[in-house]
Amino acid sequence: MSVRGTSDEILARDSVYVGKQADSQDEAIEFVGGALVDLGLVDAPYVDAMKKREESFSTYLGNGVALPHGTFDAKSSVHGTGIVIAQYPDGVPWGDETARLVIGLAATGEDHVNVLAQLAEVLMDEELCEQLWVTDDADLIYRSLQAEVQ
């Protein structure tokens, strides 16, 4: 699994959005889920499965990062592996936490395990995460996370 600079890449530059606003977790999930649908990675029912997962298990990872993804039952709605990153500088209520980077994930097979493991290292860097929360430079977010998703 590598970032090849083609339509097969896991994180495309145009899948990074900065300066977004959302009043709720569901609104943020609808945005990143809708972007996954637009990319052809998932069918529309996957977005509802992303919300359903949050009802039973929060995808908040820490350091202002949430990684919503669908339930196992929604696997048939997934057509490819990829992520969409939305930055919310003002934050989005995420359970008892506040998410500032919301990373929508779609993955075929066991790809989600690899993507999570690769993102975890960079997202555990609190100082970097805080920088990514407030930058207006989508390229900085892309370069910081794209290097990890290989």
PDB file of C-alpha atoms in Angstrom:
ATOM      1  CA  MET A   1       0.000   0.000   0.000  1.00  0.00           C
ATOM      2  CA  SER A   2       1.742   3.155  -1.105  1.00  0.00           C
ATOM      3  CA  VAL A   3       1.036   6.717  -2.048  1.00  0.00           C
ATOM      4  CA  ARG A   4       1.797   6.717  -5.752  1.00  0.00           C
ATOM      5  CA  GLY A   5       0.526  10.109  -6.854  1.00  0.00           C
ATOM      6  CA  THR A   6      -2.210   8.452  -8.905  1.00  0.00           C
ATOM      7  CA  SER A   7      -5.892   7.757  -8.465  1.00  0.00           C
ATOM      8  CA  ASP A   8      -4.768   4.759  -6.350  1.00  0.00           C
ATOM      9  CA  GLU A   9      -3.246   6.972  -3.665  1.00  0.00           C
ATOM     10  CA  ILE A  10      -4.683   6.759  -0.177  1.00  0.00           C
ATOM     11  CA  LEU A  11      -4.460  10.496   0.492  1.00  0.00           C
ATOM     12  CA  ALA A  12      -4.856  12.844  -2.457  1.00  0.00           C
ATOM     13  CA  ARG A  13      -3.932  16.512  -2.115  1.00  0.00           C
ATOM     14  CA  ASP A  14      -7.459  17.586  -3.071  1.00  0.00           C
ATOM     15  CA  SER A  15      -8.846  15.463  -0.222  1.00  0.00           C
ATOM     16  CA  VAL A  16      -7.512  17.880   2.414  1.00  0.00           C
ATOM     17  CA  TYR A  17      -9.904  20.636   3.489  1.00  0.00           C
ATOM     18  CA  VAL A  18      -8.965  23.489   5.831  1.00  0.00           C
ATOM     19  CA  GLY A  19     -11.053  26.062   7.650  1.00  0.00           C
ATOM     20  CA  LYS A  20     -14.212  23.963   7.856  1.00  0.00           C
ATOM     21  CA  GLN A  21     -16.961  24.583  10.404  1.00  0.00           C
ATOM     22  CA  ALA A  22     -19.444  22.121  11.859  1.00  0.00           C
ATOM     23  CA  ASP A  23     -21.821  22.372  14.775  1.00  0.00           C
ATOM     24  CA  SER A  24     -21.940  18.642  15.427  1.00  0.00           C
ATOM     25  CA  GLN A  25     -20.098  15.391  15.060  1.00  0.00           C
ATOM     26  CA  ASP A  26     -22.766  14.182  12.601  1.00  0.00           C
ATOM     27  CA  GLU A  27     -22.246  17.260  10.426  1.00  0.00           C
ATOM     28  CA  ALA A  28     -18.482  16.629  10.296  1.00  0.00           C
ATOM     29  CA  ILE A  29     -19.045  12.943   9.495  1.00  0.00           C
ATOM     30  CA  GLU A  30     -21.478  13.896   6.721  1.00  0.00           C
ATOM     31  CA  PHE A  31     -18.814  16.138   5.202  1.00  0.00           C
ATOM     32  CA  VAL A  32     -15.928  13.634   5.202  1.00  0.00           C
ATOM     33  CA  GLY A  33     -18.271  10.751   4.359  1.00  0.00           C
ATOM     34  CA  GLY A  34     -19.763  12.723   1.492  1.00  0.00           C
ATOM     35  CA  ALA A  35     -16.267  13.409   0.178  1.00  0.00           C
ATOM     36  CA  LEU A  36     -15.517   9.648   0.304  1.00  0.00           C
ATOM     37  CA  VAL A  37     -18.735   9.082  -1.691  1.00  0.00           C
ATOM     38  CA  ASP A  38     -17.715  11.771  -4.207  1.00  0.00           C
ATOM     39  CA  LEU A  39     -14.352  10.020  -4.663  1.00  0.00           C
ATOM     40  CA  GLY A  40     -16.164   6.777  -5.461  1.00  0.00           C
ATOM     41  CA  LEU A  41     -14.577   4.996  -2.511  1.00  0.00           C
ATOM     42  CA  VAL A  42     -17.896   4.236  -0.803  1.00  0.00           C
ATOM     43  CA  ASP A  43     -21.627   4.177  -1.448  1.00  0.00           C
ATOM     44  CA  ALA A  44     -23.879   6.649   0.366  1.00  0.00           C
ATOM     45  CA  PRO A  45     -25.074   4.134   3.033  1.00  0.00           C
ATOM     46  CA  TYR A  46     -21.502   4.047   4.353  1.00  0.00           C
ATOM     47  CA  VAL A  47     -21.956   7.561   5.767  1.00  0.00           C
ATOM     48  CA  ASP A  48     -24.814   6.325   7.971  1.00  0.00           C
ATOM     49  CA  ALA A  49     -22.604   3.423   9.073  1.00  0.00           C
ATOM     50  CA  MET A  50     -19.918   5.958  10.098  1.00  0.00           C
ATOM     51  CA  LYS A  51     -22.471   7.678  12.343  1.00  0.00           C
ATOM     52  CA  LYS A  52     -23.694   4.340  13.696  1.00  0.00           C
ATOM     53  CA  ARG A  53     -20.157   3.366  14.745  1.00  0.00           C
ATOM     54  CA  GLU A  54     -19.929   6.529  16.849  1.00  0.00           C
ATOM     55  CA  GLU A  55     -23.040   5.453  18.759  1.00  0.00           C
ATOM     56  CA  SER A  56     -21.285   2.342  20.054  1.00  0.00           C
ATOM     57  CA  PHE A  57     -17.597   3.293  19.955  1.00  0.00           C
ATOM     58  CA  SER A  58     -16.009   6.712  19.649  1.00  0.00           C
ATOM     59  CA  THR A  59     -13.403   7.118  16.945  1.00  0.00           C
ATOM     60  CA  TYR A  60     -11.788  10.032  18.773  1.00  0.00           C
ATOM     61  CA  LEU A  61      -8.061   9.194  18.945  1.00  0.00           C
ATOM     62  CA  GLY A  62      -6.728  12.057  21.053  1.00  0.00           C
ATOM     63  CA  ASN A  63      -4.735  15.197  20.220  1.00  0.00           C
ATOM     64  CA  GLY A  64      -7.837  16.705  18.601  1.00  0.00           C
ATOM     65  CA  VAL A  65      -8.090  13.934  16.003  1.00  0.00           C
ATOM     66  CA  ALA A  66     -11.113  11.782  15.159  1.00  0.00           C
ATOM     67  CA  LEU A  67     -11.043   9.022  12.570  1.00  0.00           C
ATOM     68  CA  PRO A  68     -14.636   8.121  11.695  1.00  0.00           C
ATOM     69  CA  HIS A  69     -15.139   4.999   9.622  1.00  0.00           C
ATOM     70  CA  GLY A  70     -18.003   2.630   8.963  1.00  0.00           C
ATOM     71  CA  THR A  71     -19.100  -0.470  10.795  1.00  0.00           C
ATOM     72  CA  PHE A  72     -18.112  -3.969   9.689  1.00  0.00           C
ATOM     73  CA  ASP A  73     -21.631  -4.428   8.325  1.00  0.00           C
ATOM     74  CA  ALA A  74     -20.969  -1.605   5.842  1.00  0.00           C
ATOM     75  CA  LYS A  75     -18.009  -3.350   4.157  1.00  0.00           C
ATOM     76  CA  SER A  76     -20.129  -4.063   1.077  1.00  0.00           C
ATOM     77  CA  SER A  77     -20.449  -0.291   0.570  1.00  0.00           C
ATOM     78  CA  VAL A  78     -16.658   0.151   0.330  1.00  0.00           C
ATOM     79  CA  HIS A  79     -15.024   0.105  -3.103  1.00  0.00           C
ATOM     80  CA  GLY A  80     -11.522   1.363  -2.307  1.00  0.00           C
ATOM     81  CA  THR A  81      -9.117   2.531   0.351  1.00  0.00           C
ATOM     82  CA  GLY A  82      -8.621   6.220   1.000  1.00  0.00           C
ATOM     83  CA  ILE A  83      -8.864   9.042   3.503  1.00  0.00           C
ATOM     84  CA  VAL A  84     -10.318  12.531   3.517  1.00  0.00           C
ATOM     85  CA  ILE A  85      -9.044  15.100   6.012  1.00  0.00           C
ATOM     86  CA  ALA A  86     -11.146  18.019   7.211  1.00  0.00           C
ATOM     87  CA  GLN A  87      -9.668  20.598   9.560  1.00  0.00           C
ATOM     88  CA  TYR A  88     -12.017  22.359  11.978  1.00  0.00           C
ATOM     89  CA  PRO A  89      -9.978  25.156  13.644  1.00  0.00           C
ATOM     90  CA  ASP A  90     -12.830  26.029  16.022  1.00  0.00           C
ATOM     91  CA  GLY A  91     -13.346  22.373  16.879  1.00  0.00           C
ATOM     92  CA  VAL A  92     -16.277  19.995  16.655  1.00  0.00           C
ATOM     93  CA  PRO A  93     -17.842  18.455  19.784  1.00  0.00           C
ATOM     94  CA  TRP A  94     -16.910  14.756  19.707  1.00  0.00           C
ATOM     95  CA  GLY A  95     -18.436  13.083  22.718  1.00  0.00           C
ATOM     96  CA  ASP A  96     -16.648  14.600  25.707  1.00  0.00           C
ATOM     97  CA  GLU A  97     -13.770  15.783  23.500  1.00  0.00           C
ATOM     98  CA  THR A  98     -13.190  18.344  20.753  1.00  0.00           C
ATOM     99  CA  ALA A  99     -12.012  17.198  17.330  1.00  0.00           C
ATOM    100  CA  ARG A 100     -10.084  19.613  15.146  1.00  0.00           C
ATOM    101  CA  LEU A 101      -8.902  17.158  12.501  1.00  0.00           C
ATOM    102  CA  VAL A 102     -11.524  14.731  11.247  1.00  0.00           C
ATOM    103  CA  ILE A 103     -10.128  11.996   9.040  1.00  0.00           C
ATOM    104  CA  GLY A 104     -12.754  10.009   7.164  1.00  0.00           C
ATOM    105  CA  LEU A 105     -11.537   6.511   6.346  1.00  0.00           C
ATOM    106  CA  ALA A 106     -12.713   3.938   3.845  1.00  0.00           C
ATOM    107  CA  ALA A 107     -10.764   0.703   3.537  1.00  0.00           C
ATOM    108  CA  THR A 108     -11.090  -2.596   1.763  1.00  0.00           C
ATOM    109  CA  GLY A 109      -9.994  -5.841   3.390  1.00  0.00           C
ATOM    110  CA  GLU A 110      -7.627  -5.205   6.271  1.00  0.00           C
ATOM    111  CA  ASP A 111      -6.244  -1.950   4.814  1.00  0.00           C
ATOM    112  CA  HIS A 112      -7.772   0.045   7.692  1.00  0.00           C
ATOM    113  CA  VAL A 113      -5.355  -1.600  10.145  1.00  0.00           C
ATOM    114  CA  ASN A 114      -2.366  -0.483   8.058  1.00  0.00           C
ATOM    115  CA  VAL A 115      -3.703   3.037   7.552  1.00  0.00           C
ATOM    116  CA  LEU A 116      -4.427   3.434  11.276  1.00  0.00           C
ATOM    117  CA  ALA A 117      -0.996   2.188  12.255  1.00  0.00           C
ATOM    118  CA  GLN A 118       0.710   4.516   9.801  1.00  0.00           C
ATOM    119  CA  LEU A 119      -1.277   7.566  10.883  1.00  0.00           C
ATOM    120  CA  ALA A 120      -0.902   6.832  14.600  1.00  0.00           C
ATOM    121  CA  GLU A 121       2.761   7.777  14.766  1.00  0.00           C
ATOM    122  CA  VAL A 122       2.355  11.276  13.356  1.00  0.00           C
ATOM    123  CA  LEU A 123      -0.936  11.880  15.150  1.00  0.00           C
ATOM    124  CA  MET A 124       0.622  11.121  18.526  1.00  0.00           C
ATOM    125  CA  ASP A 125       2.870  14.170  18.055  1.00  0.00           C
ATOM    126  CA  GLU A 126       0.897  16.706  20.101  1.00  0.00           C
ATOM    127  CA  GLU A 127       2.897  19.696  18.905  1.00  0.00           C
ATOM    128  CA  LEU A 128       2.428  18.779  15.237  1.00  0.00           C
ATOM    129  CA  CYS A 129      -1.293  18.154  15.741  1.00  0.00           C
ATOM    130  CA  GLU A 130      -1.721  21.566  17.336  1.00  0.00           C
ATOM    131  CA  GLN A 131       0.033  23.123  14.338  1.00  0.00           C
ATOM    132  CA  LEU A 132      -2.230  21.212  11.936  1.00  0.00           C
ATOM    133  CA  TRP A 133      -5.358  22.382  13.816  1.00  0.00           C
ATOM    134  CA  VAL A 134      -4.771  26.041  12.987  1.00  0.00           C
ATOM    135  CA  THR A 135      -2.787  26.204   9.759  1.00  0.00           C
ATOM    136  CA  ASP A 136      -4.463  27.618   6.685  1.00  0.00           C
ATOM    137  CA  ASP A 137      -1.972  25.659   4.571  1.00  0.00           C
ATOM    138  CA  ALA A 138      -3.619  22.484   3.274  1.00  0.00           C
ATOM    139  CA  ASP A 139      -0.264  21.491   1.781  1.00  0.00           C
ATOM    140  CA  LEU A 140       1.271  21.337   5.282  1.00  0.00           C
ATOM    141  CA  ILE A 141      -1.445  18.928   6.407  1.00  0.00           C
ATOM    142  CA  TYR A 142      -1.060  16.906   3.225  1.00  0.00           C
ATOM    143  CA  ARG A 143       2.745  16.666   3.487  1.00  0.00           C
ATOM    144  CA  SER A 144       2.604  15.807   7.203  1.00  0.00           C
ATOM    145  CA  LEU A 145       0.134  12.961   6.790  1.00  0.00           C
ATOM    146  CA  GLN A 146       0.848  11.782   3.248  1.00  0.00           C
ATOM    147  CA  ALA A 147       4.364  10.787   4.231  1.00  0.00           C
ATOM    148  CA  GLU A 148       2.932   8.403   6.817  1.00  0.00           C
ATOM    149  CA  VAL A 149       0.355   6.710   4.602  1.00  0.00           C
ATOM    150  CA  GLN A 150       2.642   4.603   2.377  1.00  0.00           C
TER     151      GLN A 150
END
